[in-house]
XYZ file of C-alpha atoms in Angstrom:
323
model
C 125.397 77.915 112.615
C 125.727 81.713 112.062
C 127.683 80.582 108.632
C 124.309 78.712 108.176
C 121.661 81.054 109.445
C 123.445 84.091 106.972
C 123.513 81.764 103.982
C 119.881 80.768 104.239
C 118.737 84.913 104.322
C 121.166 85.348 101.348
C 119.063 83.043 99.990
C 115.665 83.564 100.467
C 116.956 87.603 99.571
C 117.960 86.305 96.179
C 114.527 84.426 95.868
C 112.723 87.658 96.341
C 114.815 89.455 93.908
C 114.235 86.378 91.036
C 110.445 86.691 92.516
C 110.352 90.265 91.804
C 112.417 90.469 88.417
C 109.922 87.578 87.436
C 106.952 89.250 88.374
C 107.891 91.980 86.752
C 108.941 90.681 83.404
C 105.666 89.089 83.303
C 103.784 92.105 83.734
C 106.361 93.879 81.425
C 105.433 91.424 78.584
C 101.916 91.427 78.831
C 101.181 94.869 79.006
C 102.966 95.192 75.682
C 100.824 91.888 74.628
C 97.676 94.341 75.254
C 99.440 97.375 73.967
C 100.392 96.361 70.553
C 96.434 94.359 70.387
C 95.105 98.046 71.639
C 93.533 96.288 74.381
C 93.959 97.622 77.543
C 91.574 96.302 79.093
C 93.025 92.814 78.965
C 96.070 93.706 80.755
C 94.282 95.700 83.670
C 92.213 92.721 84.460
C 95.290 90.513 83.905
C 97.194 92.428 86.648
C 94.571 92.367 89.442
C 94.096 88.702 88.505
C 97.852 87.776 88.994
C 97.548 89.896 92.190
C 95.325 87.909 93.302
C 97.194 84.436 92.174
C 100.553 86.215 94.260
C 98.071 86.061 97.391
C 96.852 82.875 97.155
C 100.423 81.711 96.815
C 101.137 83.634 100.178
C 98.817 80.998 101.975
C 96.853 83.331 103.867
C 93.607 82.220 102.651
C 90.478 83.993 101.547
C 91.551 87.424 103.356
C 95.479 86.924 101.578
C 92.966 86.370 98.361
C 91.031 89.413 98.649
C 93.555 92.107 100.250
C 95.698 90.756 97.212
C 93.058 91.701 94.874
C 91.772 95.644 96.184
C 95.777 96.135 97.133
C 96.749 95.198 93.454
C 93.783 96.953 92.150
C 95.156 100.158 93.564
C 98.878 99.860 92.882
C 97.645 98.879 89.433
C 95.006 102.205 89.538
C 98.545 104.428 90.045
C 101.216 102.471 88.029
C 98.996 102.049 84.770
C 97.900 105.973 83.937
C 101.719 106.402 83.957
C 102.375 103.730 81.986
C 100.330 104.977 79.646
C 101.570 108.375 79.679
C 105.212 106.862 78.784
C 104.315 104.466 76.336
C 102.114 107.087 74.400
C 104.758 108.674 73.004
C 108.452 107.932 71.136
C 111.817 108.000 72.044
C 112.695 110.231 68.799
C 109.927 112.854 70.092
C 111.264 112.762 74.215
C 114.717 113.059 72.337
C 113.521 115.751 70.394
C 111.691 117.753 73.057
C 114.948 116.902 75.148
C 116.962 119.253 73.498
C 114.937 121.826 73.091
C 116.453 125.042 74.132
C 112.763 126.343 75.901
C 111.995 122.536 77.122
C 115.113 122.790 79.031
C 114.835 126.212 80.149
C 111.625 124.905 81.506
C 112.779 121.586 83.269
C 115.883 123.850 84.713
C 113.417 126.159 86.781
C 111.020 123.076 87.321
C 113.884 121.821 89.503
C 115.368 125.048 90.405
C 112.615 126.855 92.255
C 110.947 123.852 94.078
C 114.567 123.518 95.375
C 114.676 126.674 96.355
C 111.369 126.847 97.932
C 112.479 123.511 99.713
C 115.446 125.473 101.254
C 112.888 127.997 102.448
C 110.321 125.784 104.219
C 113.710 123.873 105.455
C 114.880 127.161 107.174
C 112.181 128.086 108.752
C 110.198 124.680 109.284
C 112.974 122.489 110.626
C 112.602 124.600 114.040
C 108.935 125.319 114.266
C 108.796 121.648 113.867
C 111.201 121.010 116.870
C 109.091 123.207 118.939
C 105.841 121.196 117.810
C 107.440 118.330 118.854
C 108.077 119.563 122.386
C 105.053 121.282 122.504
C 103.642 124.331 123.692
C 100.575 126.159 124.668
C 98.576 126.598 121.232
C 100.026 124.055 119.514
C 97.193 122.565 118.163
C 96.213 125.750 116.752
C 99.705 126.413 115.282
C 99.596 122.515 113.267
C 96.217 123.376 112.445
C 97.711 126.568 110.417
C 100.773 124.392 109.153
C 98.268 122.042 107.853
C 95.964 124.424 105.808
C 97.789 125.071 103.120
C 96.504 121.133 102.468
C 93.110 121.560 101.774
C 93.201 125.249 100.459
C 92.264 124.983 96.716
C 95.285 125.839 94.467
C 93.889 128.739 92.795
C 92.904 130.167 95.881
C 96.636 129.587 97.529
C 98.174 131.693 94.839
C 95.723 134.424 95.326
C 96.647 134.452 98.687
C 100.281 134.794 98.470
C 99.526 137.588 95.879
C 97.189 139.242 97.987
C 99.551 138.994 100.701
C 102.734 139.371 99.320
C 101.843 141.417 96.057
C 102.765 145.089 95.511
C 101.399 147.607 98.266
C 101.582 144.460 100.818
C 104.039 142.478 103.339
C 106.889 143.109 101.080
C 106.369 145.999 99.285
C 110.111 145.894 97.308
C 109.936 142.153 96.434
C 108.789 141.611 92.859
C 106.024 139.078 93.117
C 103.660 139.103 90.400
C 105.283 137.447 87.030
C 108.893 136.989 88.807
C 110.768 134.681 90.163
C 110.009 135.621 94.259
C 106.783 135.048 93.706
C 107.357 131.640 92.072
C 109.521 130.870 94.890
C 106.718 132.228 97.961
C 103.502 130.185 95.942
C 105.859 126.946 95.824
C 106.388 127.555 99.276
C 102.965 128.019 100.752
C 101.838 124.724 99.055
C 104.614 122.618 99.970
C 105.831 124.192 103.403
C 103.507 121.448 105.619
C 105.591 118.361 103.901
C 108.376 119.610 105.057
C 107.054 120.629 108.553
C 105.685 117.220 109.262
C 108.486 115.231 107.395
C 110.792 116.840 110.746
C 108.538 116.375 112.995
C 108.006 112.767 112.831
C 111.913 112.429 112.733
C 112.033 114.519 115.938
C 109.242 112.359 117.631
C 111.373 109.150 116.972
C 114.279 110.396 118.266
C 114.381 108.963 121.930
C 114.377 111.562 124.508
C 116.261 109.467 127.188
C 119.444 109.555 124.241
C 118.862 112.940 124.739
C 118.894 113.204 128.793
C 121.831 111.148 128.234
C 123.989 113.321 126.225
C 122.910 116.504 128.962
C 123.885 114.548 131.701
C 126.972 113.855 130.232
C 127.664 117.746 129.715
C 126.445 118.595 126.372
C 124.445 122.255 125.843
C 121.532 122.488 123.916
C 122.836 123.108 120.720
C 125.844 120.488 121.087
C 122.826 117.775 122.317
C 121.251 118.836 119.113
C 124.148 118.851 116.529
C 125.272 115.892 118.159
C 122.265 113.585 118.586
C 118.708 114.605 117.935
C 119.804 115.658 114.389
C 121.363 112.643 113.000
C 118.786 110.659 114.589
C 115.788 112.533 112.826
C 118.306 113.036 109.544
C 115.928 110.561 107.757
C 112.826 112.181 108.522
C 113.967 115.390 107.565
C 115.295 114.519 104.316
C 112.055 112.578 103.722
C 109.928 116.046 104.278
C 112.413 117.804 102.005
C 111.700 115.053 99.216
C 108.100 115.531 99.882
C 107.949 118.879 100.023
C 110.137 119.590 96.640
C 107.783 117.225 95.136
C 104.758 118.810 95.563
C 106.352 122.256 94.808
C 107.669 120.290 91.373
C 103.711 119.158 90.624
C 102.358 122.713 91.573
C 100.357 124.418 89.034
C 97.185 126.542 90.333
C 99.118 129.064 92.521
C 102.170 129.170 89.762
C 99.594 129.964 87.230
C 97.794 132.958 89.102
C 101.275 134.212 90.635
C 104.405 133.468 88.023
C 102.767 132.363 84.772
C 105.806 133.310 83.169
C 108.925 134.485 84.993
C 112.677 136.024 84.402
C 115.902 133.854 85.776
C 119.074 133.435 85.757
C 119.855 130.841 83.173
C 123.394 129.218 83.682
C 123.809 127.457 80.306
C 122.604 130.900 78.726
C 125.173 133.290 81.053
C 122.005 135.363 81.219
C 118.462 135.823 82.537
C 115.570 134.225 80.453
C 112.135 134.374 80.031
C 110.434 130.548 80.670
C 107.806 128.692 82.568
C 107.231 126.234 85.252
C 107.164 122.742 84.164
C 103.413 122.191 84.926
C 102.301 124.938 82.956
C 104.403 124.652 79.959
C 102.845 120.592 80.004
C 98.860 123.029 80.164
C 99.981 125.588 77.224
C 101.201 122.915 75.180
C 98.299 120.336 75.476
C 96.378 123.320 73.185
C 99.727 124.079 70.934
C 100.785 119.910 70.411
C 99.551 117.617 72.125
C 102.242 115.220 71.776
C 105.189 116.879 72.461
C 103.579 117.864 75.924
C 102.981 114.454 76.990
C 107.096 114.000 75.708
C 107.429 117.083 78.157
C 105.542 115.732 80.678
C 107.383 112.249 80.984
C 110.587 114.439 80.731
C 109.793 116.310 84.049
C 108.487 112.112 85.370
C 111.858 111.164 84.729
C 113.710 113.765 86.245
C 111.194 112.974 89.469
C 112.223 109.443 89.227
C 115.471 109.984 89.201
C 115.375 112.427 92.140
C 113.048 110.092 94.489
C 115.425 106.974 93.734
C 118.674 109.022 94.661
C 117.451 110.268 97.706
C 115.588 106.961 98.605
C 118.354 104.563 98.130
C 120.640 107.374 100.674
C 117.910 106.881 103.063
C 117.451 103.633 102.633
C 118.552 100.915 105.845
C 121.856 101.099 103.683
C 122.122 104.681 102.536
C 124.929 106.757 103.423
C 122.261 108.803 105.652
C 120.948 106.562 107.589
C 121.357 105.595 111.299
């Protein structure tokens, strides 16, 4: 019976997967039906039409019909502007831009100081969100802050961490302005409430009676943490890192009022270099050529890709990090 019961899920799992693969070759084909007939239109109302078709076929009636069609409409709305951006240009001109010596200086710090400002807003966030999640007086107050960074316009967040941080201010020794700190403090500000909330939802779903458990049984604080509450919220926590490295990666108003252009440590050089962050090199070039920076631009997509499907599939129900 069990024999029976497992065969039947391998089953419908491997009718998914030929669902999916077939679902997506269609789409694959037609939109480069509509691409090479330059009509694009075609293929956008072709994929909110089979979206539709999927949810009639899921026998849920009208309401399967319509959440089909303003659900595909939207996926659709976000897959097909980057579609277009990777389609625009060639291989030989993303092969070209890829070795470029400043192209890779530039995709080096586009990685390296979101991850640094990720290790920042992972020092310090990881414990104001475990006090958020036990609460405190003024804690409302004290999300509110966490959260403002949100809604603060971009331009005006790096004028704040210049104004703050800048020469004559908090840290009077720390190069800010044009340098590499300042990069570092700008990515931080935007991207520090990701990370924040990413831990505190892990910390919320950890179950406080495991918890209780483990002191009754003799554990300390800190062992009860090491030992428990951590690896239970390990998911959420890596999620908020994710999060928060990827909105430092897609940063460009505070980078461009604080570290236009900066000075780093180049390893592949064995020296320090002049470059700039991904987001504005893709701005300067749009008025230089505009074709390598869309090959720029799906350059730093890629590397995104690449970095959300790593850490996904280790946080996946399978991952090596999950529990």
């Amino acid at each position: 019976m069990a024999g029976a019961f497992a065969g039947a899920r391998s089953a419908g799992r491997l009718d998914a997967r030929v669902l999916v693969l077939a679902v997506a070759g269609v789409q694959l084909a037609a939109f480069t039906v509509a691409t090479v007939l330059d009509r694009p239109t075609w293929y956008v109302v072709f994929a909110v039409a089979s979206a539709g078709v999927l949810g009639w076929r899921t026998n849920r009636g009208a309401f399967g019909v319509a959440a089909a069609l303003l659900g595909g409409a939207l996926v659709v709305a976000l897959a097909y502007p980057l579609a277009a951006l990777v389609t625009f240009t060639s291989p030989a001109a993303i092969l070209s831009n890829a070795t470029d010596p400043a192209v890779l200086r530039t995709l080096y710090l586009s990685v390296y100081a979101p991850l640094l400002a990720t290790l920042l807003a992972f020092v310090l966030g990881v414990p104001l969100a475990l006090l958020l999640r036990r609460g405190f007086r003024g804690q409302a107050v004290v999300a509110a802050l966490v959260d403002l960074p949100l809604v603060v316009p971009h331009s005006v967040a790096g004028l704040a961490v210049l104004l703050a941080f800048g020469s004559g201010h908090a840290f009077p020794t720390v190069p800010v302005l044009g340098a590499m700190p300042g990069l570092v403090l700008a990515l931080a500000f935007v991207s520090a409430p990701y990370m924040v909330n990413g831990a505190r939802e892990g910390f919320e779903a950890v179950d406080e009676n495991v918890e209780r458990a483990a002191r009754s049984l003799g554990a300390n604080r800190v062992e009860t943490f090491r030992r428990v509450t951590l690896p239970l919220a390990l998911r959420g926590l890596v999620s908020g890192a994710v999060l928060s490295w990827a909105r430092a990666v897609s940063e460009y108003g505070a980078v461009a009022v604080v570290a236009y252009n900066v000075s780093f440590f180049y390893p592949p050089a064995g020296e320090r270099v002049q470059g700039m962050f991904g987001s504005v090199f893709v701005v300067r070039q749009l008025d230089v050529n505009f074709e390598s920076a869309v090959s720029v631009a799906v350059l730093l997509l890629c590397v995104c890709v690449v970095v959300f499907l790593a850490v996904r599939t280790l946080t996946g129900t399978r991952g090596a990090w999950s529990t």
